[in-house]
Short mmCIF file of N, CA and C in Angstrom, two decimals:
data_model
loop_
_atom_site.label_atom_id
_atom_site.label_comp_id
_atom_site.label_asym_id
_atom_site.label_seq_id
_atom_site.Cartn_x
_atom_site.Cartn_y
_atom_site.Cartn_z
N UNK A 17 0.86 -1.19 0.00
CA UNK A 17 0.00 0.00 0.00
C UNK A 17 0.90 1.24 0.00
N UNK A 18 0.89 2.35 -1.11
CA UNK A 18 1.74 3.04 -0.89
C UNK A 18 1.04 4.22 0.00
N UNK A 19 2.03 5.30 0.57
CA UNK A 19 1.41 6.27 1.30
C UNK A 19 2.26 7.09 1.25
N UNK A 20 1.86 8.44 1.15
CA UNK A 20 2.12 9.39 1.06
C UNK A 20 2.30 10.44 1.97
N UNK A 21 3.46 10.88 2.98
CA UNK A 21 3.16 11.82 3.80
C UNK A 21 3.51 13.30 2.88
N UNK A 22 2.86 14.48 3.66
CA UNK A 22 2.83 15.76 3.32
C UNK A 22 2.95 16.56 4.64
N UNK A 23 3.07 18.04 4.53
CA UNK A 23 3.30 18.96 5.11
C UNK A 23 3.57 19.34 6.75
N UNK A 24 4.89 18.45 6.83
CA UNK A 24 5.78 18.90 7.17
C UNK A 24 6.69 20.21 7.74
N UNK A 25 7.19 20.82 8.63
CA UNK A 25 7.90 21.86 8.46
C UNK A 25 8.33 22.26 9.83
N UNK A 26 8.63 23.93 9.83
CA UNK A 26 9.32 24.51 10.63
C UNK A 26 8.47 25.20 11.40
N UNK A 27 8.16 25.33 13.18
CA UNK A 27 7.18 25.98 13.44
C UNK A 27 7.31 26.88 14.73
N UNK A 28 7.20 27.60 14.98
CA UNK A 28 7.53 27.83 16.31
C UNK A 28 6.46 27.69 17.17
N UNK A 29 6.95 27.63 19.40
CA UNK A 29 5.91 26.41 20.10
C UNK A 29 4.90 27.31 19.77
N UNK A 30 4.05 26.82 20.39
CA UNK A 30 2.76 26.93 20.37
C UNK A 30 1.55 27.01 19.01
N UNK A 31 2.67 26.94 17.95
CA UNK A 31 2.33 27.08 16.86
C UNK A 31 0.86 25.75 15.88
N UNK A 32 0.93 25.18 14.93
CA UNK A 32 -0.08 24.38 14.39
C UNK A 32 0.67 24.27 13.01
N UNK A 33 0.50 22.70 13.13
CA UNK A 33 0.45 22.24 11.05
C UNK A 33 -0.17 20.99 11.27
N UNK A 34 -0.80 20.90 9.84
CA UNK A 34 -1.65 19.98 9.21
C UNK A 34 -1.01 18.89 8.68
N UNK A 35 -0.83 17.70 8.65
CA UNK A 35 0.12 16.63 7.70
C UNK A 35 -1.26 16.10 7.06
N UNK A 36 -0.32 15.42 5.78
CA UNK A 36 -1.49 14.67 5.15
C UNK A 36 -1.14 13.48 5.03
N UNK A 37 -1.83 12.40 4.79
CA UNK A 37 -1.42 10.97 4.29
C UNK A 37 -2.10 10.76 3.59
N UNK A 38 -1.24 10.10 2.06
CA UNK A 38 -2.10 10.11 0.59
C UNK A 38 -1.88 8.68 0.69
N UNK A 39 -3.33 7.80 0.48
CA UNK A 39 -3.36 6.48 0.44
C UNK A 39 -3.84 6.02 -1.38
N UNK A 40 -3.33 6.16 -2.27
CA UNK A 40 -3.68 5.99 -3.19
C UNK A 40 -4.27 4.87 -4.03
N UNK A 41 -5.13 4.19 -3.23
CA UNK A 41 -5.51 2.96 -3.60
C UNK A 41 -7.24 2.80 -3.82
N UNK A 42 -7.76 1.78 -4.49
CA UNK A 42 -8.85 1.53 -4.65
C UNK A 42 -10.13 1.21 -3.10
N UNK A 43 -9.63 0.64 -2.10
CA UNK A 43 -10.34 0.06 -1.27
C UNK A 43 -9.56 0.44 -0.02
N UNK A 44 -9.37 2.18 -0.31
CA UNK A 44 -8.80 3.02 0.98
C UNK A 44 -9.63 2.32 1.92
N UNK A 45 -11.12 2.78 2.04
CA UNK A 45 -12.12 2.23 3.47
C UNK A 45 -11.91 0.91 3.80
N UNK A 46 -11.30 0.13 3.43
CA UNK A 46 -10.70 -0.78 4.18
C UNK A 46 -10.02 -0.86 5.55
N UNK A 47 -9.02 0.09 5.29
CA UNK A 47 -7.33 0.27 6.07
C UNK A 47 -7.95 0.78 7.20
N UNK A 48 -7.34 0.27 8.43
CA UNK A 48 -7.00 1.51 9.24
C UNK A 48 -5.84 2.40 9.16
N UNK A 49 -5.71 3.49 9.26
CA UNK A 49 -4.17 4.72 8.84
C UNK A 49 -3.96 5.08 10.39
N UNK A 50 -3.01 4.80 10.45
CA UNK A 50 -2.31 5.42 12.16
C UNK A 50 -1.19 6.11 11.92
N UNK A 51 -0.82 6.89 12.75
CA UNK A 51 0.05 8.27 13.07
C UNK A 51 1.27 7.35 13.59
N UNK A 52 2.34 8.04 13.60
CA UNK A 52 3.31 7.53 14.16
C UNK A 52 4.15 9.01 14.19
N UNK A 53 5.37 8.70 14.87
CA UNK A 53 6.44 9.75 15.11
C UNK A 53 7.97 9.15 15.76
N UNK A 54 8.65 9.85 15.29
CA UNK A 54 10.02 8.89 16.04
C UNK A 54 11.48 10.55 15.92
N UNK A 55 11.54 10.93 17.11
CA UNK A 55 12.33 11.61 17.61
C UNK A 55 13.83 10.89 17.57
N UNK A 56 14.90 11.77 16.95
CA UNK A 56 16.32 11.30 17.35
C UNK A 56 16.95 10.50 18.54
N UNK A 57 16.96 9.53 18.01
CA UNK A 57 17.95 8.99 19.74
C UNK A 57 16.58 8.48 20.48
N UNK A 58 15.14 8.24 20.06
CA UNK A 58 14.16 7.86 21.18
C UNK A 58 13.50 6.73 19.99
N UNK A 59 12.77 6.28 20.68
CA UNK A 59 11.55 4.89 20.12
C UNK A 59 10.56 5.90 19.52
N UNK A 60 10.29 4.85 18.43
CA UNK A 60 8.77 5.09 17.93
C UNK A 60 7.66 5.10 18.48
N UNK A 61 6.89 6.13 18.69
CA UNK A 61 5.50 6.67 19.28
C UNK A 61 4.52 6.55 18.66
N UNK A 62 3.88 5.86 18.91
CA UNK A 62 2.20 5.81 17.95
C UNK A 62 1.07 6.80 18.61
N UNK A 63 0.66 7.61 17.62
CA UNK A 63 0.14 9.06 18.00
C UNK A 63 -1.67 8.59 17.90
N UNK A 64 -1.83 7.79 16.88
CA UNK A 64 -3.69 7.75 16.42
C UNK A 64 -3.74 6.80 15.69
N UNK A 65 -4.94 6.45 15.33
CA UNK A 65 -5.35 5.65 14.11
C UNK A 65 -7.11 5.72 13.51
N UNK A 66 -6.81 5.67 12.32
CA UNK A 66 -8.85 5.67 12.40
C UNK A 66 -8.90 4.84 10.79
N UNK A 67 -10.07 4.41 11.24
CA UNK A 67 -10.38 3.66 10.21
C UNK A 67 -11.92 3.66 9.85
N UNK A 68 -12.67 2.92 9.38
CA UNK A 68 -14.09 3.06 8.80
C UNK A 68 -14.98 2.75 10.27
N UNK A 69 -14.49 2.09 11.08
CA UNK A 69 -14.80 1.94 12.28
C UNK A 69 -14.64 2.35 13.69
N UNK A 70 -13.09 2.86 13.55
CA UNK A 70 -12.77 3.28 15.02
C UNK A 70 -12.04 4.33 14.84
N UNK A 71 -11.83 5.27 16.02
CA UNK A 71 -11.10 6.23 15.78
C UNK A 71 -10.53 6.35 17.24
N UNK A 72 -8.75 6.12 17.74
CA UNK A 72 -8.43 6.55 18.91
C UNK A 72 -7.33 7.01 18.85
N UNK A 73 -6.53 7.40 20.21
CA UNK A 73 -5.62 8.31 19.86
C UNK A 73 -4.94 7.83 21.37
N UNK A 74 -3.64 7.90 20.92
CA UNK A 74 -2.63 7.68 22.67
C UNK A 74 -2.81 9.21 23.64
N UNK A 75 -2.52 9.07 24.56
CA UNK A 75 -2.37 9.67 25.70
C UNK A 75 -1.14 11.40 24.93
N UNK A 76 -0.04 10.96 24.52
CA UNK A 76 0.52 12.16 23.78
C UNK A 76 -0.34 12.75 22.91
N UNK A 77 -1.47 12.91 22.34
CA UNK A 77 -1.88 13.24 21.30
C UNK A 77 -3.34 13.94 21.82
N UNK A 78 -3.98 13.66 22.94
CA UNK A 78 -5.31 13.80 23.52
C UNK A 78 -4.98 15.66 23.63
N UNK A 79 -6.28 15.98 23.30
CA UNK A 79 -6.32 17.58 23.62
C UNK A 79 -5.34 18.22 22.38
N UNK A 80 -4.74 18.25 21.92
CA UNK A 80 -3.70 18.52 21.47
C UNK A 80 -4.08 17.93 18.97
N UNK A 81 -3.75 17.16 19.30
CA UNK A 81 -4.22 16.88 17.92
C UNK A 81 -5.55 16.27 17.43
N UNK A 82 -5.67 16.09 16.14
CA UNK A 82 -6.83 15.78 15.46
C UNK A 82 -6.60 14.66 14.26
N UNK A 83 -7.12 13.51 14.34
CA UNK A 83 -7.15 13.02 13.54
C UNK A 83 -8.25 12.69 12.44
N UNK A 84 -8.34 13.13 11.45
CA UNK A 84 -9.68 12.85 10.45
C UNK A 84 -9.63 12.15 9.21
N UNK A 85 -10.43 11.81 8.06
CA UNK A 85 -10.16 11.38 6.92
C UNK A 85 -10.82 11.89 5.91
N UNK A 86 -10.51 12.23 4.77
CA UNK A 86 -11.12 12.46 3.72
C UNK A 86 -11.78 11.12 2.30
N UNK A 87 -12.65 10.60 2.68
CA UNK A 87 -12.60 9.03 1.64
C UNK A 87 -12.47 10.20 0.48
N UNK A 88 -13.20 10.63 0.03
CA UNK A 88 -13.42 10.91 -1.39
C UNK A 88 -11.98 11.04 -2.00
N UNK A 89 -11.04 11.75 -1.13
CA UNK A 89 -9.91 12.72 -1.69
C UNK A 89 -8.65 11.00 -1.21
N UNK A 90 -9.09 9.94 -0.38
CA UNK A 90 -7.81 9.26 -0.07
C UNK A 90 -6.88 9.65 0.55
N UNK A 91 -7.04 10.70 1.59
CA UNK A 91 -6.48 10.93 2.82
C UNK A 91 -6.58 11.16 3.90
N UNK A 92 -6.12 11.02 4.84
CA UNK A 92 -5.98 11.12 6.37
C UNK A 92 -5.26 12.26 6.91
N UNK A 93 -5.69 13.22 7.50
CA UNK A 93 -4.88 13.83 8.02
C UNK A 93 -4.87 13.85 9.82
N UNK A 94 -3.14 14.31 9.90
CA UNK A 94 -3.29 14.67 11.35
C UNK A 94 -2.74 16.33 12.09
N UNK A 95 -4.11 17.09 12.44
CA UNK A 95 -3.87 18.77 12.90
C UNK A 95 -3.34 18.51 14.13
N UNK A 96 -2.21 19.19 14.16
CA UNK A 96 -1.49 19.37 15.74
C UNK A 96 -1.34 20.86 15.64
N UNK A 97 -1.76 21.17 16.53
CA UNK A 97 -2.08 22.44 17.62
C UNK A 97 -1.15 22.73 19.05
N UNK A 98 -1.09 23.85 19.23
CA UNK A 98 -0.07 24.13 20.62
C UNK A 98 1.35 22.91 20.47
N UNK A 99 1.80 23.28 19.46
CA UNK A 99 2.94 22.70 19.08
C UNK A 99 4.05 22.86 20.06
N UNK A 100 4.86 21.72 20.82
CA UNK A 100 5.82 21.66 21.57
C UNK A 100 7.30 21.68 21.07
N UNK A 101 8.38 22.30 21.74
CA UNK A 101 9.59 21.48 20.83
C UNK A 101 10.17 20.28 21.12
N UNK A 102 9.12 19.72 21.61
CA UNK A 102 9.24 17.99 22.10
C UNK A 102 8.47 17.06 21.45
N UNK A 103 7.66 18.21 20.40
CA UNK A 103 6.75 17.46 19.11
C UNK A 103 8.13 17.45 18.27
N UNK A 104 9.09 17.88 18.13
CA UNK A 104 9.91 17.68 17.26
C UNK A 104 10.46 16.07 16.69
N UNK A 105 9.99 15.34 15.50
CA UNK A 105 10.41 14.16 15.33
C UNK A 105 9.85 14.28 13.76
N UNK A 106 10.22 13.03 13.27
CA UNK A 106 9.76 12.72 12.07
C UNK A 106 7.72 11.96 12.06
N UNK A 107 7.15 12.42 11.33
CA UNK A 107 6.44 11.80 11.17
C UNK A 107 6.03 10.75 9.84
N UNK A 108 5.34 9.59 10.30
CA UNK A 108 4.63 8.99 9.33
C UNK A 108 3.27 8.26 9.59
N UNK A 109 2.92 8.03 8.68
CA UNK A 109 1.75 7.02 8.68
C UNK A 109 1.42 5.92 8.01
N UNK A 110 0.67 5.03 8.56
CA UNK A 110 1.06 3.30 8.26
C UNK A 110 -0.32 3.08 8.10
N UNK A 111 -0.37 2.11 7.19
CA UNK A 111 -1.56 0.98 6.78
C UNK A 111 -1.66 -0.09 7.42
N UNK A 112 -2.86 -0.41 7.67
CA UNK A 112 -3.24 -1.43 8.66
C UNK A 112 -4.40 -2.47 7.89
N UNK A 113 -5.36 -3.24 8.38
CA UNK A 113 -6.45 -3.73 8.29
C UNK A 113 -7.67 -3.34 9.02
N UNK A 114 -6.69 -2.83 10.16
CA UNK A 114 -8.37 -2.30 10.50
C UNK A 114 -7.05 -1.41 12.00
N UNK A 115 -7.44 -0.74 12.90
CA UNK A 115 -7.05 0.04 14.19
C UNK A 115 -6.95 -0.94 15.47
N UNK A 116 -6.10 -0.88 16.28
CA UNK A 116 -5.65 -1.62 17.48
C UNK A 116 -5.11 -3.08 17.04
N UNK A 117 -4.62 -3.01 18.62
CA UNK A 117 -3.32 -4.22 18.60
C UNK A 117 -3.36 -5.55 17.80
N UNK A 118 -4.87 -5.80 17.58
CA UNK A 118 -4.73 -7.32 16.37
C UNK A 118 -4.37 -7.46 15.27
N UNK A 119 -4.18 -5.80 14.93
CA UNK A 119 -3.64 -5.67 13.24
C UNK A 119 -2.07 -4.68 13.34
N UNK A 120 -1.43 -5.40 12.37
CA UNK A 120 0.00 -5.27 12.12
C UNK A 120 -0.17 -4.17 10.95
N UNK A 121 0.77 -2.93 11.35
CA UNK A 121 1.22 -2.27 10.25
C UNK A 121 2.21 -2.96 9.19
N UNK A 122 1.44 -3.03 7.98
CA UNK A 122 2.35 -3.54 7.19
C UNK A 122 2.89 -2.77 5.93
N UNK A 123 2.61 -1.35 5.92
CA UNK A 123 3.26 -0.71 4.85
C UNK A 123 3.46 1.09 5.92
N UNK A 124 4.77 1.78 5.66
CA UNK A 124 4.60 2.95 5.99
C UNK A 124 5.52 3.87 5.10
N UNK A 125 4.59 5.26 5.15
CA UNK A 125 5.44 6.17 4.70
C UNK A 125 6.78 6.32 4.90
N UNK A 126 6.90 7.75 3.78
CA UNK A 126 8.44 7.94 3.81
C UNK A 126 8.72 8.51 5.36
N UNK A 127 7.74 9.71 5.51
CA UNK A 127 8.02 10.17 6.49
C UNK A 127 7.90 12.11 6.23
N UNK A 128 7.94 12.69 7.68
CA UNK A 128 7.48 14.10 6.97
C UNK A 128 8.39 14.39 8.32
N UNK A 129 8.95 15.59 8.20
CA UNK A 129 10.27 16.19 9.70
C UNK A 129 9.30 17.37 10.16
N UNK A 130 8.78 17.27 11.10
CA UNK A 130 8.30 18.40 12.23
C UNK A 130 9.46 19.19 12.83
N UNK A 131 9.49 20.73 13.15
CA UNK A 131 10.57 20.78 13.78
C UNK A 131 9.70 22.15 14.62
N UNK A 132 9.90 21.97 16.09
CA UNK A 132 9.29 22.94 16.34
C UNK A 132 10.13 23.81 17.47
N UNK A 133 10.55 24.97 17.22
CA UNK A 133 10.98 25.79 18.03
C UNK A 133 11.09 26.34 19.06
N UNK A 134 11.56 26.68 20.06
CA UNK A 134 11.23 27.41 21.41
C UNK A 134 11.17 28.88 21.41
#
């Protein structure tokens, strides 16, 4: 499944950006699409996921971001708001079968670099 991350960038705190994830496939409403992030020197963080059925989000992400989908257009996006410079990491997003622990990400983006300022 290929995927597409987008917009990316430079922000200062408290600031806001939008990423996108382009799922370019026939039977998008299938997938679940989950968030991910992975900071220099730290583990990978799983931020959200939503799919035709469920929609949740970890504990880092509550209050703070938004996860939604567009079927028509084949993307997912995720709005982060009151931007930290501890949001600073790479992001991506991964294809699933459906949201939570019984399904394995098995395809992910390139990736998109957040960088957020003090």
């Amino acid at each position: 499944v290929p995927l597409v991350e987008s917009g990316g960038g430079s922000v200062q705190a408290g600031g806001s950006l939008k990423l996108s994830c382009e799922v370019p496939v026939y039977n998008f409403d299938e997938y679940g699409i989950g968030w991910f992030r992975q900071a220099p020197g730290k583990e990978r963080e799983e931020i959200s996921c939503i799919s035709r059925d469920d929609l949740y989000y970890k504990d880092l992400a509550k209050g703070r971001f938004t996860t939604s989908r567009d079927i028509a257009k084949n993307i997912v996006y995720l709005q982060m708001n009151s931007l930290k410079p501890e949001d600073t990491a790479v992001y991506f997003c991964a294809a699933a079968w459906g949201c939570g622990g019984f399904y394995r990400y098995e395809s992910w983006g390139q990736g998109t670099q957040v960088t957020v300022s003090s």
